[in-house]
Short mmCIF file of C-alpha atoms in Angstrom, two decimals:
data_model
loop_
_atom_site.label_atom_id
_atom_site.label_comp_id
_atom_site.label_asym_id
_atom_site.label_seq_id
_atom_site.Cartn_x
_atom_site.Cartn_y
_atom_site.Cartn_z
CA VAL A 1 -108.62 64.15 -28.39
CA PRO A 2 -112.17 63.49 -27.16
CA ASN A 3 -113.21 64.99 -23.83
CA TRP A 4 -113.25 61.71 -21.92
CA PRO A 5 -115.17 62.15 -18.63
CA ASP A 6 -113.06 59.74 -16.54
CA PRO A 7 -109.37 59.20 -17.39
CA ALA A 8 -109.20 56.16 -15.11
CA VAL A 9 -111.96 54.40 -17.05
CA LEU A 10 -110.23 55.28 -20.32
CA ALA A 11 -106.92 53.84 -19.07
CA ALA A 12 -108.67 50.62 -18.00
CA VAL A 13 -110.26 50.24 -21.45
CA GLU A 14 -106.93 50.79 -23.20
CA ARG A 15 -105.25 48.18 -20.97
CA GLN A 16 -108.02 45.74 -21.86
CA LEU A 17 -107.58 46.42 -25.57
CA ALA A 18 -103.83 45.90 -25.27
CA GLY A 19 -104.50 42.38 -24.02
CA PHE A 20 -106.93 41.43 -26.78
CA PRO A 21 -105.84 39.28 -29.75
CA PRO A 22 -104.67 41.19 -32.83
CA LEU A 23 -107.22 41.73 -35.58
CA VAL A 24 -104.59 41.45 -38.32
CA PHE A 25 -101.01 40.19 -38.43
CA ALA A 26 -97.77 41.87 -39.42
CA GLY A 27 -97.25 39.36 -42.23
CA GLU A 28 -100.57 40.41 -43.79
CA ALA A 29 -99.57 44.08 -43.59
CA ARG A 30 -96.30 43.26 -45.34
CA SER A 31 -98.18 41.36 -48.05
CA LEU A 32 -100.27 44.45 -48.66
CA GLU A 33 -97.13 46.59 -48.87
CA ARG A 34 -95.72 44.26 -51.52
CA ALA A 35 -98.95 44.47 -53.51
CA LEU A 36 -98.99 48.25 -53.22
CA GLY A 37 -95.33 48.29 -54.20
CA ARG A 38 -96.33 46.86 -57.57
CA VAL A 39 -98.98 49.58 -57.86
CA ALA A 40 -96.36 52.25 -57.12
CA LEU A 41 -94.23 50.86 -59.95
CA GLY A 42 -97.12 50.96 -62.42
CA GLU A 43 -97.84 47.23 -62.24
CA GLY A 44 -101.16 47.29 -60.40
CA PHE A 45 -104.16 49.38 -59.37
CA LEU A 46 -105.57 50.21 -55.93
CA LEU A 47 -109.32 50.07 -55.32
CA GLN A 48 -110.06 51.40 -51.84
CA GLY A 49 -113.58 52.10 -50.65
CA GLY A 50 -116.26 51.73 -48.06
CA ASP A 51 -118.48 53.61 -45.65
CA CYS A 52 -117.73 57.15 -44.58
CA ALA A 53 -118.31 55.93 -41.02
CA GLU A 54 -119.30 52.46 -39.91
CA SER A 55 -121.90 52.05 -37.19
CA PHE A 56 -122.54 49.29 -34.69
CA SER A 57 -125.94 50.65 -33.71
CA GLU A 58 -128.68 48.11 -34.48
CA GLU A 59 -130.98 50.99 -35.45
CA SER A 60 -128.58 52.32 -38.08
CA ALA A 61 -129.03 51.39 -41.73
CA ASN A 62 -125.22 51.41 -41.93
CA ASN A 63 -124.61 48.89 -39.17
CA VAL A 64 -122.12 46.09 -39.60
CA SER A 65 -124.72 43.41 -40.38
CA ALA A 66 -123.92 40.32 -42.42
CA ASN A 67 -126.09 41.55 -45.29
CA ASN A 68 -124.43 44.97 -45.42
CA ILE A 69 -120.95 43.41 -45.35
CA ARG A 70 -121.86 40.92 -48.09
CA ASP A 71 -123.45 43.54 -50.33
CA PHE A 72 -120.45 45.85 -49.97
CA LEU A 73 -118.08 43.02 -50.85
CA ARG A 74 -120.19 42.10 -53.89
CA VAL A 75 -119.84 45.62 -55.27
CA ILE A 76 -116.09 45.72 -54.61
CA LEU A 77 -115.65 42.37 -56.38
CA GLN A 78 -117.67 43.59 -59.37
CA MET A 79 -115.69 46.81 -59.60
CA ALA A 80 -112.41 44.92 -59.33
CA VAL A 81 -113.36 42.56 -62.17
CA VAL A 82 -114.29 45.49 -64.40
CA LEU A 83 -111.03 47.31 -63.64
CA THR A 84 -108.83 44.22 -63.93
CA TYR A 85 -110.26 43.37 -67.34
CA ALA A 86 -109.85 46.92 -68.65
CA ALA A 87 -106.41 47.70 -67.25
CA ALA A 88 -104.94 44.20 -67.60
CA LEU A 89 -103.43 44.81 -64.17
CA PRO A 90 -104.00 43.18 -60.78
CA VAL A 91 -106.37 45.20 -58.59
CA VAL A 92 -105.47 45.53 -54.90
CA LYS A 93 -108.74 45.56 -52.95
CA VAL A 94 -108.76 47.53 -49.68
CA GLY A 95 -111.93 48.27 -47.73
CA ARG A 96 -112.77 51.20 -45.49
CA ILE A 97 -114.23 48.57 -43.21
CA ALA A 98 -113.75 46.66 -39.94
CA GLY A 99 -112.55 49.74 -38.06
CA GLN A 100 -113.75 52.99 -39.69
CA PHE A 101 -115.58 54.08 -36.54
CA ALA A 102 -113.94 57.47 -35.77
CA LYS A 103 -114.54 60.69 -37.69
CA PRO A 104 -112.83 64.09 -37.56
CA ARG A 105 -115.20 67.02 -37.26
CA THR A 106 -114.76 70.65 -38.20
CA ALA A 107 -116.49 71.96 -35.05
CA PRO A 108 -116.33 70.45 -31.55
CA THR A 109 -120.02 71.14 -30.93
CA GLU A 110 -123.29 71.09 -32.85
CA LYS A 111 -126.31 73.33 -32.25
CA ARG A 112 -129.93 72.43 -32.99
CA ASN A 113 -132.98 74.48 -32.01
CA GLY A 114 -130.92 76.47 -29.54
CA GLU A 115 -129.39 73.40 -27.84
CA GLU A 116 -125.62 72.87 -28.13
CA LEU A 117 -124.05 69.43 -27.70
CA PRO A 118 -120.72 67.79 -28.57
CA SER A 119 -120.40 66.83 -32.23
CA TYR A 120 -120.86 63.23 -33.27
CA ARG A 121 -117.33 61.82 -33.69
CA GLY A 122 -118.07 58.27 -34.73
CA ASP A 123 -119.55 55.29 -32.89
CA ILE A 124 -116.20 54.47 -31.27
CA ILE A 125 -116.49 57.74 -29.29
CA ASN A 126 -120.15 58.75 -28.95
CA GLY A 127 -123.62 58.25 -30.42
CA VAL A 128 -125.20 59.96 -33.41
CA GLU A 129 -128.50 60.71 -31.59
CA PHE A 130 -128.80 64.36 -30.59
CA THR A 131 -129.10 63.86 -26.84
CA ALA A 132 -126.73 64.76 -24.02
CA ASP A 133 -126.37 61.12 -23.02
CA ALA A 134 -125.61 59.86 -26.55
CA ARG A 135 -123.12 62.63 -27.30
CA ARG A 136 -121.09 62.00 -24.13
CA ALA A 137 -117.75 60.38 -24.96
CA ASP A 138 -117.75 56.80 -23.65
CA PRO A 139 -114.48 54.80 -23.55
CA ALA A 140 -116.40 51.50 -23.44
CA ARG A 141 -117.39 52.10 -27.06
CA GLN A 142 -113.81 51.20 -28.02
CA ILE A 143 -114.40 47.64 -26.77
CA GLU A 144 -117.58 47.50 -28.84
CA ALA A 145 -115.70 48.78 -31.89
CA TYR A 146 -113.06 46.08 -31.46
CA ARG A 147 -115.70 43.34 -31.25
CA HIS A 148 -117.56 44.56 -34.31
CA SER A 149 -114.29 44.87 -36.23
CA ALA A 150 -113.42 41.29 -35.30
CA ALA A 151 -116.83 40.01 -36.41
CA THR A 152 -116.63 41.94 -39.69
CA LEU A 153 -113.13 40.65 -40.42
CA ASN A 154 -114.18 37.10 -39.68
CA LEU A 155 -117.04 37.30 -42.18
CA LEU A 156 -114.88 38.99 -44.83
CA ARG A 157 -112.23 36.29 -44.52
CA ALA A 158 -114.90 33.61 -44.85
CA PHE A 159 -116.33 35.23 -47.98
CA VAL A 160 -113.05 35.82 -49.83
CA HIS A 161 -111.45 32.48 -48.96
CA GLY A 162 -114.52 30.28 -48.64
CA GLY A 163 -115.62 30.23 -52.28
CA TYR A 164 -117.77 33.35 -52.57
CA ALA A 165 -115.01 35.24 -54.40
CA ASN A 166 -114.47 32.39 -56.88
CA LEU A 167 -114.29 33.90 -60.35
CA ALA A 168 -116.77 31.27 -61.49
CA ASN A 169 -119.35 33.15 -59.37
CA VAL A 170 -118.87 36.38 -61.29
CA ARG A 171 -122.58 36.53 -62.23
CA GLN A 172 -123.77 36.00 -58.67
CA TRP A 173 -122.19 39.22 -57.40
CA THR A 174 -124.79 41.46 -59.06
CA LEU A 175 -127.21 42.96 -56.55
CA GLY A 176 -130.90 42.65 -57.33
CA PHE A 177 -131.64 46.36 -57.63
CA VAL A 178 -128.67 46.82 -59.98
CA LYS A 179 -129.75 44.14 -62.46
CA ASP A 180 -131.93 46.52 -64.45
CA SER A 181 -129.39 49.35 -64.46
CA SER A 182 -127.83 50.84 -67.57
CA GLN A 183 -124.50 49.15 -66.82
CA SER A 184 -125.96 45.74 -66.05
CA HIS A 185 -125.78 44.49 -69.63
CA HIS A 186 -122.16 45.67 -69.89
CA TYR A 187 -121.33 43.66 -66.79
CA GLU A 188 -123.17 40.63 -68.18
CA GLU A 189 -121.13 40.86 -71.39
CA LEU A 190 -117.95 41.00 -69.32
CA ALA A 191 -119.11 38.01 -67.27
CA ASP A 192 -119.74 36.11 -70.52
CA ARG A 193 -116.19 36.76 -71.69
CA ILE A 194 -114.75 35.65 -68.35
CA SER A 195 -116.83 32.47 -68.38
CA GLU A 196 -115.71 31.73 -71.94
CA ALA A 197 -112.07 32.26 -70.95
CA LEU A 198 -112.43 29.89 -67.99
CA GLY A 199 -114.07 27.32 -70.27
CA PHE A 200 -111.25 27.68 -72.78
CA MET A 201 -108.65 27.14 -70.05
CA GLN A 202 -110.41 23.97 -68.93
CA ALA A 203 -110.68 22.74 -72.52
CA CYS A 204 -106.91 23.19 -72.84
CA GLY A 205 -106.43 20.84 -69.92
CA LEU A 206 -105.75 23.40 -67.21
CA ASP A 207 -107.09 22.38 -63.80
CA LEU A 208 -108.79 25.49 -62.45
CA GLU A 209 -108.99 23.91 -59.00
CA SER A 210 -105.20 24.01 -58.79
CA HIS A 211 -105.14 27.80 -59.27
CA PRO A 212 -106.19 29.37 -55.95
CA GLU A 213 -106.03 32.87 -57.44
CA LEU A 214 -109.17 31.99 -59.43
CA LYS A 215 -111.01 30.62 -56.39
CA SER A 216 -110.30 33.32 -53.82
CA THR A 217 -108.85 36.79 -53.55
CA ASP A 218 -106.87 38.96 -51.17
CA PHE A 219 -108.88 41.62 -49.38
CA TYR A 220 -107.42 44.09 -46.91
CA THR A 221 -108.89 46.49 -44.35
CA SER A 222 -108.12 50.12 -43.61
CA HIS A 223 -109.31 53.11 -41.64
CA GLU A 224 -108.15 56.55 -40.57
CA ALA A 225 -105.65 56.55 -37.71
CA LEU A 226 -107.58 59.17 -35.77
CA LEU A 227 -108.21 57.87 -32.24
CA LEU A 228 -104.58 57.32 -31.25
CA GLY A 229 -105.31 55.80 -27.84
CA TYR A 230 -107.14 52.94 -29.55
CA GLU A 231 -104.49 52.53 -32.25
CA GLN A 232 -101.66 52.51 -29.72
CA ALA A 233 -103.46 49.91 -27.60
CA MET A 234 -103.80 47.73 -30.71
CA THR A 235 -100.11 47.98 -31.62
CA ARG A 236 -98.00 44.86 -31.11
CA GLU A 237 -94.34 43.99 -31.55
CA ASP A 238 -93.80 41.67 -34.52
CA SER A 239 -92.61 38.40 -32.98
CA THR A 240 -90.92 37.40 -36.24
CA ARG A 241 -88.97 40.67 -36.47
CA PRO A 242 -88.17 41.95 -32.97
CA GLY A 243 -87.97 45.70 -32.71
CA THR A 244 -90.65 46.34 -35.33
CA PHE A 245 -94.25 47.18 -34.49
CA CYS A 246 -97.53 46.64 -36.32
CA CYS A 247 -100.84 48.32 -35.58
CA THR A 248 -103.11 45.29 -35.61
CA SER A 249 -106.41 47.18 -35.90
CA ALA A 250 -106.15 47.16 -39.73
CA HIS A 251 -103.80 46.26 -42.54
CA MET A 252 -103.50 49.89 -43.69
CA LEU A 253 -104.00 53.18 -41.86
CA TRP A 254 -104.19 56.66 -43.26
CA ILE A 255 -103.52 60.13 -41.87
CA GLY A 256 -106.31 62.60 -42.48
CA ASP A 257 -106.05 66.02 -44.07
CA ARG A 258 -106.67 67.68 -40.68
CA THR A 259 -104.03 65.68 -38.77
CA ARG A 260 -101.06 65.53 -41.16
CA GLN A 261 -98.90 68.20 -39.48
CA PRO A 262 -95.30 66.88 -39.55
CA ASP A 263 -94.63 67.60 -35.87
CA HIS A 264 -97.94 66.30 -34.50
CA ALA A 265 -98.85 63.03 -32.81
CA HIS A 266 -100.59 61.29 -35.72
CA VAL A 267 -97.53 61.49 -37.96
CA GLU A 268 -95.25 60.51 -35.08
CA PHE A 269 -97.35 57.41 -34.33
CA CYS A 270 -97.64 56.30 -37.95
CA ARG A 271 -93.94 56.61 -38.72
CA GLY A 272 -93.23 54.01 -36.03
CA ILE A 273 -95.43 51.19 -37.38
CA ILE A 274 -94.77 48.87 -40.32
CA ASN A 275 -98.29 49.08 -41.79
CA PRO A 276 -98.70 50.59 -45.25
CA LEU A 277 -99.79 54.19 -44.77
CA GLY A 278 -102.05 56.59 -46.60
CA LEU A 279 -101.72 60.35 -46.48
CA LYS A 280 -104.64 62.58 -47.43
CA CYS A 281 -103.58 65.56 -49.56
CA GLY A 282 -106.14 68.36 -49.70
CA PRO A 283 -106.08 71.85 -51.23
CA SER A 284 -103.89 73.16 -48.39
CA SER A 285 -101.09 70.69 -49.26
CA LYS A 286 -97.83 72.43 -50.08
CA VAL A 287 -94.94 70.84 -51.97
CA ASP A 288 -92.31 71.42 -49.27
CA GLU A 289 -94.51 70.08 -46.48
CA LEU A 290 -95.51 67.05 -48.54
CA LEU A 291 -91.88 66.19 -49.30
CA ARG A 292 -91.05 66.52 -45.61
CA LEU A 293 -93.91 64.18 -44.69
CA ILE A 294 -92.76 61.63 -47.25
CA ASP A 295 -89.26 61.68 -45.76
CA ILE A 296 -90.69 61.18 -42.26
CA LEU A 297 -93.14 58.42 -43.14
CA ASN A 298 -91.06 56.59 -45.75
CA PRO A 299 -87.39 57.45 -45.17
CA GLU A 300 -86.25 54.31 -47.00
CA ASN A 301 -88.40 55.16 -50.05
CA ARG A 302 -89.91 51.66 -50.03
CA PRO A 303 -92.42 51.04 -52.83
CA GLY A 304 -95.85 50.40 -51.30
CA ARG A 305 -95.12 51.99 -47.93
CA LEU A 306 -96.93 55.26 -48.69
CA THR A 307 -100.06 56.10 -50.68
CA LEU A 308 -100.86 59.74 -51.40
CA ILE A 309 -104.65 60.08 -51.40
CA VAL A 310 -105.38 63.27 -53.33
CA ARG A 311 -108.62 65.08 -52.41
CA LEU A 312 -108.44 68.47 -54.11
CA GLY A 313 -111.92 68.90 -55.60
CA SER A 314 -112.93 69.01 -59.25
CA ASP A 315 -112.43 72.79 -59.39
CA LYS A 316 -108.86 72.72 -58.02
CA ALA A 317 -107.31 69.46 -59.24
CA ALA A 318 -106.14 70.71 -62.64
CA ASP A 319 -104.39 73.71 -61.07
CA GLN A 320 -102.83 72.09 -57.99
CA LEU A 321 -102.09 68.46 -58.82
CA PRO A 322 -99.43 68.92 -61.54
CA ALA A 323 -97.05 70.78 -59.19
CA LEU A 324 -97.32 68.03 -56.56
CA VAL A 325 -96.73 65.27 -59.11
CA ARG A 326 -93.76 67.03 -60.70
CA ALA A 327 -92.06 67.72 -57.36
CA ILE A 328 -92.37 64.16 -56.12
CA LYS A 329 -91.24 62.76 -59.45
CA ARG A 330 -88.28 65.16 -59.50
CA GLU A 331 -87.20 64.11 -55.99
CA GLY A 332 -87.41 60.41 -56.91
CA LYS A 333 -90.02 59.56 -54.30
CA THR A 334 -91.82 56.26 -54.86
CA VAL A 335 -95.48 56.53 -53.85
CA VAL A 336 -98.87 55.22 -54.88
CA TRP A 337 -100.97 58.04 -56.31
CA SER A 338 -104.64 57.57 -55.44
CA CYS A 339 -107.60 59.83 -56.23
CA ASP A 340 -110.22 60.61 -53.58
CA PRO A 341 -112.90 62.36 -55.66
CA MET A 342 -115.36 62.50 -52.77
CA HIS A 343 -114.21 64.91 -50.06
CA GLY A 344 -113.36 67.88 -52.25
CA ASN A 345 -116.76 67.80 -53.95
CA THR A 346 -119.16 67.99 -51.01
CA ILE A 347 -121.89 70.62 -51.25
CA THR A 348 -125.15 71.38 -49.45
CA SER A 349 -128.28 70.68 -51.48
CA GLU A 350 -131.25 73.02 -51.74
CA THR A 351 -133.04 70.84 -49.19
CA GLY A 352 -130.19 71.11 -46.68
CA TYR A 353 -128.59 67.68 -47.19
CA LYS A 354 -124.87 67.25 -47.68
CA THR A 355 -124.36 65.69 -51.10
CA ARG A 356 -121.76 65.10 -53.80
CA PRO A 357 -122.69 65.54 -57.47
CA PHE A 358 -121.66 62.50 -59.51
CA ASP A 359 -120.51 64.67 -62.41
CA ARG A 360 -118.04 66.48 -60.14
CA ILE A 361 -116.76 63.17 -58.79
CA LEU A 362 -116.22 61.90 -62.32
CA SER A 363 -114.62 65.20 -63.37
CA GLU A 364 -111.98 64.97 -60.65
CA VAL A 365 -111.24 61.35 -61.57
CA LYS A 366 -110.75 62.32 -65.22
CA THR A 367 -108.49 65.24 -64.29
CA PHE A 368 -106.43 63.05 -61.96
CA PHE A 369 -105.64 60.51 -64.67
CA ALA A 370 -105.13 63.17 -67.33
CA VAL A 371 -102.50 64.88 -65.17
CA HIS A 372 -100.64 61.63 -64.55
CA ARG A 373 -100.76 60.76 -68.23
CA ALA A 374 -99.33 64.18 -69.09
CA GLU A 375 -96.59 63.92 -66.44
CA GLY A 376 -95.61 60.36 -67.34
CA THR A 377 -96.55 58.99 -63.92
CA HIS A 378 -98.93 56.22 -62.86
CA GLY A 379 -102.36 57.17 -61.57
CA GLY A 380 -102.49 54.20 -59.26
CA GLY A 381 -105.89 54.07 -57.63
CA VAL A 382 -109.12 55.52 -56.30
CA HIS A 383 -110.39 56.02 -52.76
CA LEU A 384 -114.19 56.10 -52.55
CA GLU A 385 -116.87 56.52 -49.93
CA MET A 386 -119.42 53.97 -51.10
CA THR A 387 -121.91 51.35 -50.00
CA GLY A 388 -123.56 48.24 -51.34
CA GLN A 389 -126.96 49.63 -50.40
CA ASN A 390 -129.56 51.31 -52.60
CA VAL A 391 -129.18 54.71 -50.95
CA ALA A 392 -129.67 58.18 -52.44
CA GLU A 393 -126.95 60.46 -51.09
CA CYS A 394 -124.91 61.58 -54.12
CA THR A 395 -126.86 63.31 -56.89
CA GLY A 396 -126.64 62.27 -60.52
CA GLY A 397 -125.43 59.02 -62.00
CA ALA A 398 -127.22 56.89 -64.57
CA ARG A 399 -130.53 57.10 -62.69
CA MET A 400 -130.11 60.85 -62.11
CA ILE A 401 -130.69 60.91 -58.36
CA THR A 402 -132.04 64.28 -57.20
CA ASP A 403 -132.82 66.00 -53.91
CA ALA A 404 -136.30 64.51 -54.04
CA ASP A 405 -134.82 61.03 -53.54
CA PHE A 406 -133.08 61.99 -50.28
CA LYS A 407 -136.19 61.91 -48.10
CA ASP A 408 -136.49 58.11 -47.93
CA ARG A 409 -133.03 56.89 -49.00
CA TYR A 410 -130.53 59.17 -47.25
CA HIS A 411 -129.03 56.98 -44.51
CA THR A 412 -125.42 58.05 -43.95
CA VAL A 413 -124.42 58.95 -40.39
CA CYS A 414 -121.80 61.37 -41.69
CA ASP A 415 -120.92 62.09 -45.34
CA PRO A 416 -122.74 61.09 -48.57
CA ARG A 417 -121.70 57.88 -50.32
CA LEU A 418 -121.98 56.44 -53.80
CA ASN A 419 -124.60 53.72 -53.90
CA ALA A 420 -123.93 50.34 -55.49
CA GLU A 421 -125.14 51.36 -58.94
CA GLN A 422 -123.17 54.62 -58.94
CA SER A 423 -120.06 52.74 -57.79
CA ILE A 424 -120.32 50.31 -60.70
CA ASP A 425 -121.05 53.20 -63.08
CA LEU A 426 -117.84 54.84 -61.91
CA ALA A 427 -115.93 51.57 -62.32
CA PHE A 428 -116.96 51.30 -65.98
CA LEU A 429 -116.13 54.94 -66.65
CA LEU A 430 -112.78 54.46 -64.94
CA ALA A 431 -112.25 51.28 -66.94
CA ASP A 432 -112.52 53.30 -70.15
CA LEU A 433 -109.77 55.63 -68.91
CA LEU A 434 -107.52 52.74 -67.88
CA LYS A 435 -108.08 50.88 -71.14
CA ALA A 436 -107.23 53.99 -73.16
CA GLU A 437 -104.07 54.43 -71.09
CA ARG A 438 -103.12 50.80 -71.62
CA MET A 439 -103.69 50.97 -75.37
CA ALA A 440 -101.62 54.17 -75.60
CA LYS A 441 -98.66 52.28 -74.16
CA VAL A 442 -98.88 49.53 -76.77
CA ARG A 443 -96.24 49.88 -79.44
CA PRO A 444 -96.58 48.24 -82.88
CA LEU A 445 -94.41 45.17 -83.36
CA PRO A 446 -91.45 45.57 -85.75
CA ALA A 447 -92.00 44.29 -89.28
CA VAL A 448 -90.83 40.74 -89.92
CA ALA A 449 -88.87 40.09 -93.14
CA GLY A 450 -90.88 38.22 -95.74
CA LEU A 451 -94.28 39.18 -94.30
#
């Protein structure tokens, strides 16, 4: 809990939030649960990604501007097309966006040049600038976070339902600085095949205008349920199903690796809402505790209710993941298995920047899907910290980003993100894994007499 300077001001802000319109509706959250239910049953794939921490500061390169939102959506749409084509499965698109303003921190304070101040905990709590005034927790920032979330959601809805996500625009989603990348020609080939397929459908007399799934897409929002006062203020009773409650700050919320204790407030809050939930599972996750959490958060064992977001690290995944998968399979628990290859692979570069090597990210992804293939379970998704911007924060990738690139292109306010090109690189590499898995499931047709 932040050290709020004036409890009366905090209470007034929370009352104001409780009277604001919902950002999302319970029916949308239930639609997401149904989509994730298909993923849990092996009939879909979850693509979840976005900024480590959003910012509403005008000075920040990560602020929620129209251009940043559009560029992020373009990358997500490109990745989804690549994955859909390879896996022959619907891709559920969920953004870490329109609400990812709070961040957990390891230490409550930060020291620079002998001066010690409270740690930056996300724009919804305090400012990133290293000054006493900026680092003071300010309840009014929650109102600002709500307004920026509302504006972001409004633009996202306009993009995905207003024609921008039309599959006929598949070529227009490529960002300018990605067009000369190593994967650009692969994407162009894929776009050619999609365009040919659409042309074939039209030639067969199918009216593409009568198929809304080709003209728009479903896109959902998510963030960590960290600042519980804000989340509780945004919780509303579902008028269509009295007695049930939806947190209307996002379609999906997740519980972080630091706040997943079964008897603590974050788990208690999340078990009482109908939103689909994520649960981060780090190296400290134990089988018994995880099974207990699943029983608390999804006592009815509903497909799509709970996503396990595994963040073990490339050096630990092969040793720790199989035991978790086997135990949950043995107990008959229905969950979405998602791989977070970011958080367990953070290192400090020689120049002092936090970074994540692309080869380690890819290694954990490969291990995750190899384990599920070996255990006969469905590796159902990925959870990425990423951006549509041309940043340099994670080393490696097709352009081999190094420490030398950080000086001018390192813009994150918290943790390093994949840039647009690295995100699409990862999508194609992941597509190869999914295609191989799909082809392995294909069985030869029985011989027909006389042929």
